[in-house]
Amino acid sequence: MTDILQELEDRRAAARMGGGAKRIESQHAKGKLTARERIELLLDEESFEEFDTFVTHRCTDFGMENSRPAGDGVVTGWGTINGRQVYVYSQDFTVLGGSVSATHAAKIVKIMDMAMQNGAPIIGINDSGGARIQEGVDSLAGYGEVFQRNIMASGVVPQISLIMGPCAGGAVYSPAMTDFIFMVKDSSYMFVTGPDVVKTVTNEQVTAEELGGASTHTKKSSVADGAFENDVEAIAEVRRLVDFLPLSNREKPPVRPFFDDVSRVEPSLDTLVPDNPNQPYDMKELIHKIADEGDFYEIQADFAGNILTGFIRLEGQTVGVVANQPMVLAGVLDIDSSRKASRFVRFCDAFEIPILTLVDVPGFLPGTAQEYNGVIKHGAKLLFAYGEATVPKVTVITRKSYGGAHLVMGSKQLGGDIMYAWPTSEIAVMGAKGAVEILHRKDLGDADKIADHTQNYEDRFANPFVAAERGFVDEVIMPQSTRKRLCRAFAGLRGKQAKMPWKKHDNIPL
């Protein structure tokens, strides 16, 4: 019996060493943690329950039968983050470069199936050289099984991907289908075809970092939601994100203790909007001042800065925030901001997270580049996302809310439950200057008449009261009381029940 127990311990010790001390040192030399070290940091201390520790590949081609490391290049199991269950897999680059074999994929599939059955998030830590070439189609089939689980899990449990090394070729499509992707600067990259293939096919000279590094995917492509300095920072931020999210679509988001006064008044908000309607201000200041303890978890901070997305808490409960940012492009909607916000709104709706919309939008960005690249369809994505969302939706208009952009940003007509407006808000088809040029075209040569017409238009529409008179705005509120009114609004909507007509699924304009 003693011998058997010792053999078990020896086998476990060998499995924990992955590809061996030399390869672990090489991983550390690159500034990267090992697969197991990442899991230890991600999960609560001693909460990790590992599965399939001793699984090995079954390949006998190219001499592979002579190297069959335990675990086959991926560590899988479950544990807790702040006491809440999550499932995790972490690819081990020290074992055959973290390459994906049929059994490697089967381990991931098993853990994803368990996550869906038990209603807990899936966190995947990617650090792999790609498909294991020696296994050929078996490896590809394994990838296909993982992709199918990503699709099945979408909207059922939150899926979070950490890219902590190479992720190339077909491998990129698994994280691409998850809800959130985080990368590490200078040590992670994602691309379908690498720099060598790009050079051969298109003759473009590009480095791996330029082609698919963290900066590229957070600022240009929008593939990734955040980029962090190192593995430790990235893992800490994922722990923070999980705290905002429900475990599955069967549960409400978690309620956390809060130490902030629900009725807190912020007099500084009364002067947040400048007197000059063309002068920008920072919408993040409003978000921080209404959130519990000023805590705002921003998503995709480096992409499409003209719209802000992220999570706050009100009375300890998670709320998704979508807000125009006047500091960037005057807060206009364009292709990138529409894509960014619509995906976020759909995530919130899938997991019963209420949505707060903060509006200061002068319209959609004009120009041939926008029209040629499909701003109509991309703008329709955001409109569609708001219209199909059945979660509680509260909107606050702080300043401009013009034209089609007014309707797109959580309007009453698209199922908004409560709409507040600050006294500084302007709700109209367009700004005074553009409207007067159309309505009073015959007077364009007379500066005094145009000035009078502009003043009359502003007096009539550059305020929230016309919309309030018609019931399109529920209440005009003092800016300083915004936090109190929002807390009350979401509290009143906690019992909301709404259903869309039965359908197999919708056909969102993609």
Short mmCIF file of C-alpha atoms in Angstrom, two decimals, residues 3-415:
data_model
loop_
_atom_site.label_atom_id
_atom_site.label_comp_id
_atom_site.label_asym_id
_atom_site.label_seq_id
_atom_site.Cartn_x
_atom_site.Cartn_y
_atom_site.Cartn_z
CA ASP A 3 4.43 1.79 -2.48
CA ILE A 4 1.20 2.60 -4.33
CA LEU A 5 0.72 5.80 -2.35
CA GLN A 6 4.31 6.79 -3.05
CA GLU A 7 3.83 6.10 -6.75
CA LEU A 8 0.77 8.39 -6.74
CA GLU A 9 2.77 11.17 -5.12
CA ASP A 10 5.65 10.67 -7.56
CA ARG A 11 3.31 10.80 -10.54
CA ARG A 12 1.66 13.96 -9.20
CA ALA A 13 5.02 15.59 -8.61
CA ALA A 14 6.09 14.78 -12.17
CA ALA A 15 2.83 16.18 -13.56
CA ARG A 16 3.26 19.39 -11.57
CA MET A 17 6.69 19.91 -13.12
CA GLY A 18 5.15 20.06 -16.62
CA GLY A 19 7.95 20.14 -19.18
CA GLY A 20 10.66 20.11 -16.52
CA ALA A 21 12.77 22.61 -14.60
CA LYS A 22 14.68 23.87 -17.64
CA ARG A 23 11.54 24.77 -19.58
CA ILE A 24 9.97 26.36 -16.50
CA GLU A 25 13.06 28.55 -16.17
CA SER A 26 12.73 29.49 -19.83
CA GLN A 27 9.07 30.46 -19.24
CA HIS A 28 10.08 32.65 -16.29
CA ALA A 29 12.90 34.22 -18.31
CA LYS A 30 10.28 35.49 -20.76
CA GLY A 31 8.43 37.20 -17.88
CA LYS A 32 5.68 34.58 -17.98
CA LEU A 33 4.24 32.42 -15.21
CA THR A 34 3.66 28.70 -15.64
CA ALA A 35 0.19 27.25 -16.19
CA ARG A 36 -0.12 26.15 -12.57
CA GLU A 37 1.25 29.40 -11.14
CA ARG A 38 -1.41 31.28 -13.11
CA ILE A 39 -4.17 29.09 -11.69
CA GLU A 40 -2.83 29.54 -8.15
CA LEU A 41 -2.98 33.32 -8.55
CA LEU A 42 -6.40 33.30 -10.19
CA LEU A 43 -8.22 31.11 -7.69
CA ASP A 44 -8.70 31.39 -3.95
CA GLU A 45 -5.94 29.73 -1.97
CA GLU A 46 -6.12 25.93 -2.01
CA SER A 47 -9.50 25.94 -3.76
CA PHE A 48 -8.32 24.31 -7.00
CA GLU A 49 -9.71 20.86 -7.77
CA GLU A 50 -7.78 19.41 -10.70
CA PHE A 51 -9.17 16.90 -13.20
CA ASP A 52 -7.38 14.64 -15.68
CA THR A 53 -3.94 15.14 -14.16
CA PHE A 54 -2.60 11.94 -15.70
CA VAL A 55 -4.14 12.12 -19.17
CA THR A 56 -1.63 11.54 -21.96
CA HIS A 57 -1.83 11.78 -25.74
CA ARG A 58 -2.34 8.71 -27.91
CA CYS A 59 -0.25 9.65 -30.93
CA THR A 60 2.27 7.08 -32.18
CA ASP A 61 3.52 8.89 -35.30
CA PHE A 62 6.84 10.75 -35.64
CA GLY A 63 8.22 9.14 -32.48
CA MET A 64 5.57 10.72 -30.25
CA GLU A 65 5.09 7.43 -28.38
CA ASN A 66 8.45 8.13 -26.71
CA SER A 67 7.23 11.36 -25.10
CA ARG A 68 3.93 11.16 -23.26
CA PRO A 69 3.92 13.81 -20.49
CA ALA A 70 1.13 13.66 -17.91
CA GLY A 71 -1.58 16.27 -18.43
CA ASP A 72 -0.79 16.66 -22.15
CA GLY A 73 -0.07 20.37 -22.02
CA VAL A 74 -3.17 21.73 -20.28
CA VAL A 75 -4.21 21.97 -16.62
CA THR A 76 -7.98 21.78 -16.03
CA GLY A 77 -10.30 21.90 -13.05
CA TRP A 78 -12.45 24.18 -10.92
CA GLY A 79 -12.02 26.42 -7.93
CA THR A 80 -13.39 29.61 -6.43
CA ILE A 81 -12.86 33.35 -6.85
CA ASN A 82 -13.88 35.16 -3.67
CA GLY A 83 -15.86 32.05 -2.74
CA ARG A 84 -17.75 31.73 -6.04
CA GLN A 85 -17.25 28.73 -8.32
CA VAL A 86 -15.44 28.99 -11.67
CA TYR A 87 -14.06 26.43 -14.10
CA VAL A 88 -10.62 26.98 -15.55
CA TYR A 89 -8.18 25.56 -18.06
CA SER A 90 -4.61 26.74 -18.44
CA GLN A 91 -2.41 25.71 -21.36
CA ASP A 92 1.13 24.73 -20.40
CA PHE A 93 3.70 26.04 -22.88
CA THR A 94 6.45 24.01 -21.18
CA VAL A 95 4.81 20.78 -22.41
CA LEU A 96 5.17 20.39 -26.17
CA GLY A 97 4.72 24.13 -26.58
CA GLY A 98 1.18 23.91 -25.19
CA SER A 99 0.16 22.42 -28.55
CA VAL A 100 -3.38 21.10 -28.84
CA SER A 101 -3.84 17.36 -29.34
CA ALA A 102 -7.07 15.37 -29.39
CA THR A 103 -6.73 14.56 -25.68
CA HIS A 104 -5.68 18.13 -24.80
CA ALA A 105 -8.88 19.36 -26.48
CA ALA A 106 -10.95 16.63 -24.79
CA LYS A 107 -9.80 17.89 -21.38
CA ILE A 108 -10.96 21.42 -22.26
CA VAL A 109 -14.28 20.15 -23.65
CA LYS A 110 -14.90 18.15 -20.47
CA ILE A 111 -14.39 21.18 -18.25
CA MET A 112 -16.61 23.36 -20.47
CA ASP A 113 -19.41 20.79 -20.35
CA MET A 114 -19.16 20.70 -16.56
CA ALA A 115 -19.29 24.49 -16.40
CA MET A 116 -22.51 24.59 -18.42
CA GLN A 117 -24.11 21.77 -16.45
CA ASN A 118 -23.26 23.33 -13.08
CA GLY A 119 -23.76 26.98 -14.05
CA ALA A 120 -20.35 28.55 -13.48
CA PRO A 121 -18.06 30.79 -15.59
CA ILE A 122 -15.32 29.38 -17.82
CA ILE A 123 -11.90 31.03 -17.70
CA GLY A 124 -9.43 29.92 -20.35
CA ILE A 125 -5.74 30.78 -20.12
CA ASN A 126 -4.23 30.52 -23.60
CA ASP A 127 -0.51 29.92 -24.13
CA SER A 128 -0.10 27.53 -27.01
CA GLY A 129 1.88 26.96 -30.18
CA GLY A 130 -1.33 25.85 -31.92
CA ALA A 131 -2.47 22.53 -33.30
CA ARG A 132 -0.13 19.59 -32.73
CA ILE A 133 1.11 18.91 -36.24
CA GLN A 134 1.99 15.29 -35.50
CA GLU A 135 -1.71 14.51 -34.91
CA GLY A 136 -3.06 16.10 -38.09
CA VAL A 137 -6.84 16.00 -38.40
CA ASP A 138 -7.28 14.61 -34.88
CA SER A 139 -5.98 17.92 -33.55
CA LEU A 140 -8.26 19.89 -35.86
CA ALA A 141 -11.27 17.84 -34.76
CA GLY A 142 -10.37 18.63 -31.16
CA TYR A 143 -10.41 22.35 -31.93
CA GLY A 144 -13.81 21.95 -33.56
CA GLU A 145 -15.21 20.34 -30.40
CA VAL A 146 -13.94 23.27 -28.33
CA PHE A 147 -15.47 25.80 -30.74
CA GLN A 148 -18.83 24.06 -30.52
CA ARG A 149 -18.72 24.31 -26.70
CA ASN A 150 -17.90 28.04 -26.97
CA ILE A 151 -21.05 28.46 -29.05
CA MET A 152 -23.19 26.36 -26.70
CA ALA A 153 -21.90 28.21 -23.63
CA SER A 154 -22.49 31.66 -25.14
CA GLY A 155 -25.18 33.41 -23.12
CA VAL A 156 -25.34 30.46 -20.70
CA VAL A 157 -22.23 31.07 -18.59
CA PRO A 158 -19.72 33.95 -18.80
CA GLN A 159 -16.64 33.01 -20.81
CA ILE A 160 -13.37 34.85 -20.16
CA SER A 161 -10.14 34.37 -22.13
CA LEU A 162 -6.67 35.30 -20.96
CA ILE A 163 -4.08 35.41 -23.75
CA MET A 164 -0.73 34.91 -22.03
CA GLY A 165 1.47 33.78 -24.89
CA PRO A 166 1.03 32.80 -28.53
CA CYS A 167 -2.46 32.14 -29.84
CA ALA A 168 -2.35 31.69 -33.61
CA GLY A 169 -4.14 30.09 -36.53
CA GLY A 170 -7.45 28.38 -35.82
CA ALA A 171 -6.76 28.65 -32.08
CA VAL A 172 -7.77 32.33 -32.10
CA TYR A 173 -11.40 31.52 -32.82
CA SER A 174 -12.07 29.98 -29.42
CA PRO A 175 -11.23 33.17 -27.45
CA ALA A 176 -12.86 35.24 -30.21
CA MET A 177 -16.21 33.65 -29.31
CA THR A 178 -15.86 34.29 -25.58
CA ASP A 179 -17.31 37.31 -23.78
CA PHE A 180 -14.09 38.99 -22.68
CA ILE A 181 -10.49 38.75 -23.89
CA PHE A 182 -7.53 40.09 -21.92
CA MET A 183 -3.96 40.20 -23.19
CA VAL A 184 -0.52 40.79 -21.68
CA LYS A 185 1.68 43.46 -23.24
CA ASP A 186 4.82 42.26 -25.04
CA SER A 187 4.31 38.57 -24.26
CA SER A 188 1.01 37.64 -25.91
CA TYR A 189 -0.24 37.83 -29.47
CA MET A 190 -3.16 36.63 -31.60
CA PHE A 191 -3.35 36.30 -35.37
CA VAL A 192 -4.83 33.96 -37.95
CA THR A 193 -1.66 33.97 -40.06
CA GLY A 194 1.77 34.87 -38.67
CA PRO A 195 4.34 37.39 -39.87
CA ASP A 196 6.18 34.85 -42.08
CA VAL A 197 3.02 33.87 -43.96
CA VAL A 198 2.01 37.52 -44.31
CA LYS A 199 5.42 38.31 -45.83
CA THR A 200 5.21 35.38 -48.25
CA VAL A 201 1.66 36.13 -49.43
CA THR A 202 1.43 39.94 -49.36
CA ASN A 203 5.11 40.95 -49.10
CA GLU A 204 4.33 43.01 -45.98
CA GLN A 205 7.06 43.23 -43.35
CA VAL A 206 5.49 43.13 -39.89
CA THR A 207 6.51 41.89 -36.44
CA ALA A 208 4.40 39.54 -34.33
CA GLU A 209 3.75 42.41 -31.90
CA GLU A 210 2.63 44.78 -34.65
CA LEU A 211 0.49 42.12 -36.30
CA GLY A 212 -1.27 40.71 -33.28
CA GLY A 213 0.08 42.15 -30.04
CA ALA A 214 -1.93 43.53 -27.13
CA SER A 215 -1.72 47.13 -28.37
CA THR A 216 -2.98 46.18 -31.84
CA HIS A 217 -5.98 44.26 -30.53
CA THR A 218 -7.03 46.75 -27.86
CA LYS A 219 -6.61 49.92 -29.94
CA LYS A 220 -7.14 48.95 -33.60
CA SER A 221 -9.02 45.69 -34.09
CA SER A 222 -11.13 45.66 -30.88
CA VAL A 223 -10.50 41.90 -30.61
CA ALA A 224 -9.29 42.29 -27.00
CA ASP A 225 -11.00 44.11 -24.13
CA GLY A 226 -7.94 45.00 -22.09
CA ALA A 227 -4.13 44.87 -22.06
CA PHE A 228 -2.04 44.58 -18.92
CA GLU A 229 1.62 44.90 -18.03
CA ASN A 230 2.19 41.32 -16.85
CA ASP A 231 0.49 38.05 -15.94
CA VAL A 232 -0.09 39.08 -12.33
CA GLU A 233 -1.93 42.31 -13.20
CA ALA A 234 -4.07 40.56 -15.83
CA ILE A 235 -5.11 37.83 -13.40
CA ALA A 236 -5.93 40.36 -10.67
CA GLU A 237 -8.20 42.24 -13.08
CA VAL A 238 -10.00 39.04 -14.08
CA ARG A 239 -10.70 38.32 -10.41
CA ARG A 240 -12.15 41.82 -10.14
CA LEU A 241 -14.31 41.34 -13.25
CA VAL A 242 -15.74 38.01 -12.04
CA ASP A 243 -16.97 39.83 -8.93
CA PHE A 244 -19.34 41.88 -11.12
CA LEU A 245 -20.77 38.93 -13.08
CA PRO A 246 -23.45 36.32 -12.36
CA LEU A 247 -22.31 32.71 -12.37
CA SER A 248 -24.75 31.85 -15.18
CA ASN A 249 -27.90 32.97 -16.94
CA ARG A 250 -29.86 31.13 -14.25
CA GLU A 251 -28.69 33.53 -11.56
CA LYS A 252 -28.83 37.24 -10.85
CA PRO A 253 -25.55 39.19 -10.62
CA PRO A 254 -23.97 39.10 -7.15
CA VAL A 255 -24.90 41.67 -4.52
CA ARG A 256 -21.89 43.01 -2.67
CA PRO A 257 -21.74 44.92 0.63
CA PHE A 258 -21.55 48.67 -0.02
CA PHE A 259 -20.63 51.56 2.21
CA ASP A 260 -21.89 54.45 0.13
CA ASP A 261 -24.95 56.55 0.92
CA VAL A 262 -27.76 55.82 -1.55
CA SER A 263 -28.99 59.41 -1.17
CA ARG A 264 -25.53 60.93 -1.59
CA VAL A 265 -25.79 64.34 -3.26
CA GLU A 266 -23.02 65.55 -5.60
CA PRO A 267 -23.33 69.36 -5.95
CA SER A 268 -20.38 69.40 -8.38
CA LEU A 269 -22.57 67.66 -10.98
CA ASP A 270 -24.71 70.79 -11.25
CA THR A 271 -21.78 72.46 -13.03
CA LEU A 272 -20.41 69.43 -14.90
CA VAL A 273 -21.98 70.44 -18.23
CA PRO A 274 -20.30 73.65 -19.53
CA ASP A 275 -22.37 76.70 -20.55
CA ASN A 276 -20.81 76.52 -24.01
CA PRO A 277 -22.65 73.67 -25.82
CA ASN A 278 -19.54 72.93 -27.90
CA GLN A 279 -17.19 72.57 -24.94
CA PRO A 280 -16.39 68.99 -23.90
CA TYR A 281 -16.45 67.52 -20.39
CA ASP A 282 -15.44 64.13 -19.02
CA MET A 283 -18.38 61.71 -18.76
CA LYS A 284 -16.22 59.44 -16.60
CA GLU A 285 -16.52 62.02 -13.84
CA LEU A 286 -20.29 61.46 -13.79
CA ILE A 287 -19.88 57.68 -13.80
CA HIS A 288 -17.44 57.73 -10.88
CA LYS A 289 -19.65 60.11 -8.87
CA ILE A 290 -22.80 58.00 -9.15
CA ALA A 291 -21.17 54.57 -8.62
CA ASP A 292 -20.84 52.87 -5.25
CA GLU A 293 -17.48 53.98 -3.84
CA GLY A 294 -16.69 55.53 -7.24
CA ASP A 295 -15.75 52.10 -8.65
CA PHE A 296 -15.99 51.78 -12.46
CA TYR A 297 -14.70 48.66 -14.27
CA GLU A 298 -14.20 49.85 -17.83
CA ILE A 299 -14.34 47.47 -20.80
CA GLN A 300 -12.42 48.23 -24.03
CA ALA A 301 -11.03 51.48 -22.63
CA ASP A 302 -8.53 51.91 -25.48
CA PHE A 303 -10.95 51.40 -28.38
CA ALA A 304 -13.67 53.77 -29.69
CA GLY A 305 -13.16 56.25 -26.88
CA ASN A 306 -16.23 58.23 -27.97
CA ILE A 307 -18.33 55.68 -26.10
CA LEU A 308 -17.69 54.24 -22.64
CA THR A 309 -18.73 50.75 -21.53
CA GLY A 310 -18.21 48.98 -18.24
CA PHE A 311 -19.65 47.96 -14.90
CA ILE A 312 -20.51 49.85 -11.74
CA ARG A 313 -22.55 48.95 -8.66
CA LEU A 314 -25.59 50.76 -7.32
CA GLU A 315 -26.68 49.64 -3.83
CA GLY A 316 -24.19 46.79 -4.19
CA GLN A 317 -25.80 45.48 -7.39
CA THR A 318 -24.07 45.25 -10.77
CA VAL A 319 -25.18 47.68 -13.48
CA GLY A 320 -23.80 47.86 -17.02
CA VAL A 321 -23.02 51.40 -18.19
CA VAL A 322 -23.04 52.70 -21.77
CA ALA A 323 -22.12 56.39 -22.03
CA ASN A 324 -21.21 58.85 -24.76
CA GLN A 325 -17.86 60.55 -24.09
CA PRO A 326 -17.86 64.23 -25.20
CA MET A 327 -14.06 64.31 -24.77
CA VAL A 328 -13.60 62.14 -27.89
CA LEU A 329 -15.12 63.16 -31.25
CA ALA A 330 -17.74 65.14 -29.29
CA GLY A 331 -19.32 61.82 -28.30
CA VAL A 332 -20.68 61.03 -31.78
CA LEU A 333 -21.69 57.52 -32.72
CA ASP A 334 -19.72 55.84 -35.48
CA ILE A 335 -18.97 52.33 -36.70
CA ASP A 336 -16.51 51.42 -33.96
CA SER A 337 -18.52 52.84 -31.06
CA SER A 338 -21.71 51.16 -32.32
CA ARG A 339 -19.99 47.76 -32.49
CA LYS A 340 -18.41 48.20 -29.09
CA ALA A 341 -21.61 49.25 -27.34
CA SER A 342 -23.95 46.78 -29.05
CA ARG A 343 -21.87 43.76 -28.01
CA PHE A 344 -21.73 45.06 -24.44
CA VAL A 345 -25.51 45.64 -24.32
CA ARG A 346 -26.15 42.12 -25.61
CA PHE A 347 -23.84 40.65 -22.96
CA CYS A 348 -25.67 42.53 -20.19
CA ASP A 349 -29.06 41.39 -21.50
CA ALA A 350 -27.93 37.75 -21.76
CA PHE A 351 -26.94 37.72 -18.08
CA GLU A 352 -29.72 39.86 -16.60
CA ILE A 353 -27.47 42.83 -15.84
CA PRO A 354 -29.48 46.11 -15.80
CA ILE A 355 -28.30 48.79 -18.23
CA LEU A 356 -27.69 52.46 -17.47
CA THR A 357 -27.28 54.74 -20.49
CA LEU A 358 -25.76 58.22 -20.13
CA VAL A 359 -26.47 60.32 -23.21
CA ASP A 360 -24.69 63.28 -24.75
CA VAL A 361 -24.74 62.50 -28.46
CA PRO A 362 -24.83 65.01 -31.34
CA GLY A 363 -25.60 62.29 -33.91
CA PHE A 364 -23.77 59.86 -36.16
CA LEU A 365 -20.38 60.70 -37.63
CA PRO A 366 -20.78 61.89 -41.25
CA GLY A 367 -18.40 61.08 -44.10
CA THR A 368 -17.75 58.75 -47.00
CA ALA A 369 -15.51 56.47 -44.92
CA GLN A 370 -18.37 55.80 -42.51
CA GLU A 371 -20.98 55.25 -45.22
CA TYR A 372 -18.74 53.06 -47.39
CA ASN A 373 -17.86 50.87 -44.40
CA GLY A 374 -21.48 50.31 -43.43
CA VAL A 375 -22.33 52.73 -40.62
CA ILE A 376 -25.99 52.03 -41.40
CA LYS A 377 -25.67 48.35 -40.52
CA HIS A 378 -23.31 48.94 -37.62
CA GLY A 379 -25.55 51.63 -36.15
CA ALA A 380 -28.47 49.24 -36.55
CA LYS A 381 -26.61 46.72 -34.36
CA LEU A 382 -26.79 49.11 -31.42
CA LEU A 383 -30.41 49.96 -32.11
CA PHE A 384 -31.21 46.23 -32.35
CA ALA A 385 -29.31 45.41 -29.17
CA TYR A 386 -31.19 47.99 -27.11
CA GLY A 387 -34.54 47.07 -28.65
CA GLU A 388 -34.21 43.34 -27.91
CA ALA A 389 -32.86 43.79 -24.37
CA THR A 390 -35.48 42.98 -21.74
CA VAL A 391 -33.41 43.84 -18.65
CA PRO A 392 -34.17 47.04 -16.69
CA LYS A 393 -33.01 50.02 -18.77
CA VAL A 394 -32.60 53.51 -17.32
CA THR A 395 -31.38 56.46 -19.37
CA VAL A 396 -30.09 59.88 -18.33
CA ILE A 397 -29.71 62.64 -20.94
CA THR A 398 -27.11 65.13 -19.77
CA ARG A 399 -26.85 67.42 -22.79
CA LYS A 400 -27.33 66.74 -26.52
CA SER A 401 -29.58 63.97 -27.78
CA TYR A 402 -30.17 64.55 -31.47
CA GLY A 403 -31.85 62.68 -34.30
CA GLY A 404 -31.50 58.95 -34.84
CA ALA A 405 -28.74 58.82 -32.24
CA HIS A 406 -31.32 59.87 -29.60
CA LEU A 407 -33.43 56.83 -30.44
CA VAL A 408 -30.46 54.46 -30.54
CA MET A 409 -29.19 55.42 -27.07
CA GLY A 410 -31.71 53.63 -24.85
CA SER A 411 -34.79 55.65 -25.77
CA LYS A 412 -38.32 54.99 -24.51
CA GLN A 413 -39.30 53.88 -27.99
CA LEU A 414 -36.74 51.05 -27.85
CA GLY A 415 -38.04 49.73 -24.55
#
